XYZ file of N, CA and C in Angstrom:
477
model
N -43.349 -1.207 2.018
C -42.357 -0.656 2.906
C -42.751 0.778 3.241
N -42.728 1.102 4.498
C -43.087 2.453 4.921
C -41.832 3.280 5.112
N -41.945 4.563 4.801
C -40.820 5.478 4.935
C -41.204 6.580 5.896
N -40.257 7.049 6.606
C -40.460 8.119 7.559
C -39.971 9.422 6.944
N -40.809 10.425 6.947
C -40.397 11.735 6.447
C -39.788 12.493 7.619
N -38.559 12.914 7.440
C -37.838 13.643 8.483
C -37.464 15.019 7.990
N -37.336 15.924 8.910
C -36.849 17.254 8.578
C -35.359 17.265 8.887
N -34.574 17.654 7.919
C -33.115 17.638 8.071
C -32.655 18.708 9.040
N -31.645 18.379 9.817
C -31.069 19.391 10.697
C -29.609 19.676 10.389
N -29.018 18.887 9.502
C -27.612 19.098 9.167
C -27.414 18.935 7.676
N -26.679 19.836 7.075
C -26.282 19.712 5.673
C -24.771 19.700 5.612
N -24.226 18.906 4.716
C -22.768 18.802 4.606
C -22.122 20.155 4.334
N -22.738 20.961 3.488
C -22.144 22.250 3.150
C -22.154 23.227 4.321
N -22.936 22.936 5.342
C -23.040 23.817 6.491
C -22.237 23.286 7.680
N -21.559 22.155 7.504
C -20.964 21.462 8.637
C -19.908 22.272 9.380
N -19.204 23.146 8.715
C -18.165 23.915 9.393
C -18.675 25.262 9.908
N -19.939 25.539 9.756
C -20.523 26.806 10.177
C -21.501 26.573 11.326
N -21.732 27.614 12.088
C -22.816 27.569 13.058
C -24.116 27.657 12.276
N -25.018 26.742 12.528
C -26.255 26.671 11.757
C -27.437 26.942 12.672
N -28.328 27.818 12.212
C -29.591 28.013 12.913
C -30.671 27.289 12.128
N -31.594 26.693 12.844
C -32.652 25.909 12.217
C -34.004 26.429 12.670
N -34.898 26.638 11.705
C -36.290 26.977 11.989
C -37.149 25.943 11.288
N -38.120 25.398 11.999
C -38.969 24.360 11.422
C -40.336 24.909 11.029
N -40.793 24.471 9.861
C -42.096 24.862 9.321
C -42.781 23.578 8.874
N -43.490 22.944 9.780
C -44.145 21.658 9.542
C -43.134 20.648 9.006
N -43.217 20.262 7.738
C -42.331 19.232 7.189
C -40.989 19.760 6.696
N -40.769 21.053 6.764
C -39.558 21.665 6.206
C -38.727 22.324 7.292
N -37.414 22.309 7.104
C -36.496 23.061 7.964
C -35.824 24.138 7.133
N -35.694 25.313 7.711
C -34.913 26.392 7.119
C -33.593 26.419 7.873
N -32.509 26.135 7.165
C -31.179 26.090 7.760
C -30.382 27.276 7.247
N -29.823 28.058 8.153
C -29.022 29.223 7.768
C -27.705 29.182 8.529
N -26.603 29.480 7.818
C -25.322 29.556 8.519
C -25.088 30.991 8.965
N -23.963 31.226 9.621
C -23.725 32.567 10.159
C -23.367 33.594 9.099
N -23.291 33.169 7.838
C -23.105 34.108 6.724
C -24.428 34.387 6.020
N -25.526 33.986 6.634
C -26.876 34.167 6.094
C -27.107 33.419 4.785
N -26.384 32.335 4.580
C -26.664 31.440 3.461
C -27.676 30.433 3.979
N -28.824 30.332 3.286
C -29.921 29.512 3.788
C -30.392 28.505 2.749
N -30.980 27.425 3.234
C -31.592 26.421 2.380
C -32.787 25.823 3.108
N -33.800 25.436 2.353
C -34.900 24.650 2.894
C -34.530 23.195 2.702
N -34.893 22.342 3.651
C -34.460 20.958 3.583
C -35.520 20.006 4.121
N -35.560 18.821 3.497
C -36.396 17.727 3.976
C -35.742 16.419 3.543
N -35.772 15.422 4.430
C -35.227 14.099 4.135
C -36.317 13.053 4.228
N -36.174 11.993 3.432
C -37.010 10.808 3.568
C -36.064 9.669 3.918
N -36.335 8.998 5.049
C -35.455 7.936 5.520
C -36.262 6.704 5.908
N -35.558 5.577 6.032
C -36.189 4.328 6.446
C -36.320 4.231 7.959
N -35.576 5.039 8.690
C -35.553 4.914 10.137
C -35.596 6.286 10.809
N -35.984 6.300 12.080
C -36.147 7.563 12.802
C -34.844 8.320 13.022
N -33.722 7.618 13.051
C -32.430 8.280 13.270
C -31.822 8.802 11.978
N -32.486 8.589 10.865
C -32.038 9.054 9.543
C -30.670 8.498 9.165
N -30.415 7.247 9.556
C -29.151 6.624 9.163
C -29.243 6.015 7.769
N -30.449 5.789 7.293
C -30.650 5.231 5.954
C -31.497 6.199 5.137
N -30.885 7.290 4.731
C -31.594 8.324 3.980
C -31.760 7.866 2.536
N -32.984 7.946 2.028
C -33.292 7.541 0.667
C -33.415 8.725 -0.274
N -33.768 9.878 0.272
C -34.035 11.049 -0.557
C -33.816 12.307 0.268
N -33.081 13.237 -0.294
C -32.910 14.548 0.317
C -33.356 15.606 -0.675
N -34.118 16.576 -0.210
C -34.613 17.650 -1.073
C -34.244 18.984 -0.434
N -33.662 19.869 -1.248
C -33.335 21.217 -0.798
C -33.896 22.227 -1.787
N -34.262 23.381 -1.275
C -34.654 24.522 -2.105
C -33.827 25.696 -1.617
N -33.115 26.330 -2.541
C -32.302 27.477 -2.153
C -31.962 28.335 -3.368
N -31.161 29.341 -3.121
C -30.714 30.261 -4.168
C -29.214 30.070 -4.414
N -28.738 28.847 -4.361
C -27.304 28.575 -4.461
C -26.731 28.793 -5.858
N -27.564 28.768 -6.883
C -27.067 28.948 -8.250
C -27.239 30.366 -8.757
N -28.171 31.104 -8.186
C -28.405 32.488 -8.581
C -29.256 33.164 -7.511
N -29.031 34.425 -7.305
C -29.883 35.196 -6.390
C -31.210 35.553 -7.054
N -31.323 35.279 -8.368
C -32.518 35.660 -9.121
C -33.587 34.579 -9.198
N -33.236 33.333 -8.904
C -34.232 32.262 -8.959
C -33.821 31.123 -8.023
N -34.823 30.443 -7.467
C -34.529 29.299 -6.602
C -34.323 28.030 -7.424
N -33.646 27.067 -6.804
C -33.488 25.750 -7.415
C -33.984 24.685 -6.448
N -34.464 23.597 -7.028
C -34.858 22.402 -6.296
C -33.742 21.396 -6.517
N -33.110 20.959 -5.446
C -32.016 19.997 -5.534
C -32.508 18.688 -4.938
N -32.508 17.647 -5.763
C -32.950 16.320 -5.340
C -31.719 15.433 -5.251
N -31.474 14.866 -4.069
C -30.326 13.982 -3.861
C -30.827 12.574 -3.561
N -30.275 11.615 -4.320
C -30.669 10.212 -4.214
C -29.432 9.357 -3.969
N -29.615 8.086 -3.574
C -28.459 7.219 -3.322
C -27.560 7.081 -4.548
N -26.265 6.884 -4.301
C -25.279 6.819 -5.387
C -25.506 5.655 -6.339
N -26.169 4.595 -5.901
C -26.405 3.437 -6.766
C -27.673 3.569 -7.608
N -28.227 4.763 -7.691
C -29.416 5.028 -8.501
C -29.083 4.883 -9.985
N -29.977 4.262 -10.733
C -29.824 4.171 -12.185
C -30.171 5.541 -12.763
N -29.230 6.186 -13.430
C -29.400 7.591 -13.803
C -29.881 7.837 -15.227
N -29.868 6.838 -16.077
C -30.126 7.096 -17.501
C -31.517 7.649 -17.796
N -32.506 7.352 -16.966
C -33.865 7.840 -17.211
C -34.216 9.093 -16.420
N -33.281 9.591 -15.635
C -33.534 10.811 -14.888
C -34.439 10.602 -13.687
N -35.045 11.694 -13.255
C -35.901 11.722 -12.072
C -37.276 12.229 -12.481
N -38.315 11.598 -11.975
C -39.676 12.072 -12.190
C -40.148 12.842 -10.970
N -40.802 13.970 -11.191
C -41.340 14.790 -10.109
C -42.793 15.088 -10.438
N -43.689 14.806 -9.476
C -45.115 15.061 -9.702
C -45.717 15.628 -8.429
N -46.420 16.740 -8.563
C -47.096 17.368 -7.433
C -48.595 17.219 -7.624
N -49.222 16.564 -6.661
C -50.672 16.358 -6.677
C -51.153 15.919 -8.060
N -52.140 16.626 -8.631
C -52.692 16.240 -9.932
C -52.090 17.015 -11.100
N -51.014 17.741 -10.862
C -50.371 18.496 -11.938
C -49.570 17.563 -12.840
N -49.246 18.051 -14.024
C -48.470 17.257 -14.981
C -47.090 16.940 -14.393
N -46.602 15.726 -14.629
C -45.286 15.360 -14.102
C -44.147 16.009 -14.880
N -43.015 16.143 -14.219
C -41.776 16.608 -14.845
C -40.817 15.426 -14.917
N -40.064 15.328 -15.980
C -38.984 14.347 -16.076
C -37.711 15.145 -16.298
N -36.763 15.035 -15.380
C -35.545 15.837 -15.453
C -34.319 14.932 -15.378
N -33.226 15.335 -16.025
C -32.011 14.515 -15.990
C -31.270 14.669 -14.663
N -30.399 13.731 -14.409
C -29.482 13.878 -13.285
C -28.402 14.879 -13.669
N -27.959 15.671 -12.709
C -26.892 16.638 -12.934
C -25.527 16.003 -12.735
N -25.477 14.940 -11.940
C -24.220 14.253 -11.696
C -24.266 13.429 -10.428
N -23.213 12.644 -10.216
C -23.083 11.799 -9.032
C -21.689 11.981 -8.449
N -21.584 11.765 -7.145
C -20.278 11.725 -6.501
C -20.202 10.416 -5.712
N -19.304 10.311 -4.773
C -19.138 9.078 -4.015
C -20.281 8.748 -3.082
N -21.169 9.707 -2.820
C -22.252 9.487 -1.863
C -23.641 9.567 -2.472
N -23.846 10.491 -3.405
C -25.194 10.726 -3.930
C -25.182 11.018 -5.426
N -26.369 10.894 -6.009
C -26.631 11.405 -7.352
C -27.642 12.529 -7.171
N -27.503 13.587 -7.954
C -28.427 14.699 -7.761
C -28.949 15.252 -9.070
N -30.114 15.853 -8.948
C -30.750 16.563 -10.046
C -31.038 17.972 -9.545
N -30.728 18.958 -10.365
C -30.948 20.355 -9.992
C -31.952 20.948 -10.970
N -33.052 21.461 -10.434
C -34.154 21.959 -11.252
C -34.379 23.436 -10.946
N -34.339 24.273 -11.974
C -34.682 25.687 -11.795
C -36.177 25.759 -11.508
N -36.537 26.428 -10.435
C -37.945 26.552 -10.059
C -38.533 27.767 -10.755
N -39.407 27.512 -11.731
C -40.094 28.615 -12.409
C -41.362 28.956 -11.631
N -42.090 29.956 -12.084
C -43.278 30.414 -11.349
C -44.350 29.330 -11.263
N -44.479 28.509 -12.298
C -45.483 27.440 -12.289
C -45.147 26.381 -11.239
N -43.896 25.931 -11.211
C -43.493 24.929 -10.225
C -43.577 25.496 -8.813
N -43.183 26.744 -8.632
C -43.260 27.370 -7.317
C -44.705 27.446 -6.833
N -45.628 27.795 -7.716
C -47.046 27.847 -7.358
C -47.546 26.466 -6.935
N -47.138 25.437 -7.670
C -47.537 24.071 -7.325
C -46.987 23.673 -5.955
N -45.742 24.018 -5.685
C -45.136 23.672 -4.398
C -45.770 24.454 -3.252
N -46.088 25.723 -3.482
C -46.721 26.541 -2.445
C -48.129 26.075 -2.112
N -48.843 25.571 -3.103
C -50.247 25.211 -2.908
C -50.512 23.713 -2.876
N -49.481 22.917 -3.137
C -49.657 21.473 -3.199
C -49.600 20.810 -1.836
N -49.901 19.513 -1.852
C -49.863 18.715 -0.627
C -48.673 17.764 -0.600
N -48.442 17.101 -1.756
C -47.395 16.085 -1.816
C -46.657 16.151 -3.143
N -45.351 16.094 -3.077
C -44.517 15.975 -4.265
C -43.972 14.547 -4.277
N -44.230 13.834 -5.364
C -43.701 12.488 -5.516
C -42.423 12.553 -6.339
N -41.400 11.861 -5.885
C -40.123 11.789 -6.592
C -39.907 10.332 -6.982
N -39.783 10.082 -8.290
C -39.619 8.718 -8.799
C -38.256 8.572 -9.460
N -37.616 7.448 -9.195
C -36.315 7.148 -9.799
C -36.171 5.642 -9.929
N -35.212 5.228 -10.727
C -34.991 3.800 -10.919
C -33.830 3.331 -10.062
N -34.122 2.330 -9.245
C -33.086 1.711 -8.430
C -32.316 0.688 -9.262
N -33.024 0.061 -10.217
C -32.423 -0.899 -11.145
C -33.262 -0.897 -12.413
N -32.874 -1.693 -13.389
C -33.641 -1.779 -14.643
C -35.090 -2.173 -14.392
N -35.325 -2.988 -13.364
C -36.660 -3.531 -13.110
C -37.360 -2.942 -11.894
N -36.758 -1.966 -11.242
C -37.363 -1.454 -10.016
C -37.383 0.068 -9.977
N -38.599 0.622 -10.023
C -38.782 2.060 -9.831
C -39.185 2.298 -8.386
N -38.642 3.341 -7.805
C -38.980 3.733 -6.442
C -39.648 5.100 -6.510
N -40.777 5.256 -5.820
C -41.469 6.540 -5.736
C -41.591 6.904 -4.264
N -41.067 8.069 -3.903
C -41.073 8.513 -2.513
C -41.808 9.847 -2.384
N -42.551 10.014 -1.284
C -43.295 11.259 -1.077
C -42.489 12.313 -0.326
N -42.664 13.552 -0.747
C -42.154 14.714 -0.012
C -43.377 15.535 0.379
N -43.551 15.743 1.660
C -44.670 16.553 2.124
C -44.412 18.018 1.801
N -45.431 18.691 1.309
C -45.329 20.127 1.049
C -45.957 20.952 2.173
N -46.351 20.282 3.262
C -46.911 20.985 4.415
C -45.873 21.950 4.976
N -46.232 23.209 5.066
C -45.348 24.235 5.602
C -44.396 24.844 4.592
N -44.394 24.323 3.354
C -43.457 24.847 2.359
C -43.689 26.324 2.081
N -44.956 26.735 1.953
C -45.245 28.128 1.602
C -44.649 29.101 2.618
N -44.826 28.830 3.898
C -44.282 29.720 4.930
C -42.758 29.628 4.985
N -42.227 28.428 4.863
C -40.771 28.256 4.872
C -40.134 28.999 3.699
N -40.780 28.935 2.537
C -40.238 29.613 1.357
C -40.267 31.135 1.533
N -41.329 31.654 2.139
C -41.382 33.101 2.420
C -40.206 33.512 3.300
N -39.918 32.699 4.304
C -38.799 32.999 5.195
C -37.457 32.902 4.467
N -37.327 31.913 3.585
C -36.099 31.776 2.794
C -35.870 33.013 1.936
N -36.899 33.434 1.207
C -36.731 34.583 0.306
C -36.463 35.875 1.074
N -36.970 35.983 2.285
C -36.717 37.197 3.067
C -35.258 37.290 3.520
N -34.537 36.173 3.465
C -33.138 36.155 3.905
C -32.135 36.197 2.751
N -32.623 36.140 1.520
C -31.725 36.139 0.362
C -31.203 37.547 0.127
N -29.885 37.665 0.050
C -29.262 38.970 -0.233
C -29.240 39.164 -1.735
N -29.950 40.183 -2.201
C -30.009 40.436 -3.650
C -29.321 41.718 -3.993
């Protein structure tokens, strides 16, 4: 099954605000009129993004001192084994889910200097999760343009 990598143009948390969007290859930088910004990328089954399988955001929503990687997966995801994240040939990370709501399950990862370096210099981040006891799904996130998008994100963070 082939998946289409899309750049997100709308985030639920930004829905009531005027949003400006800047695109950097595979990533979008979304900022509301209060200068709250996030980097975003979606992986969907279709061009209209009606069947989104994976949403990835990078922002400073938890602290102005460090960025976080927020991975959002379908609500029917099996959560007990967490999420696997692997960038190119670097060692994989296994992280727990932070929680689920009526629409998605998410994992929030503090981005340390090592992970940030991998994302800035990498090509592809693979995200693996279990859809059921017998089915693992691995989806690609392109890192093309991440380095420039991240520079723009950090330049807009109010510290």
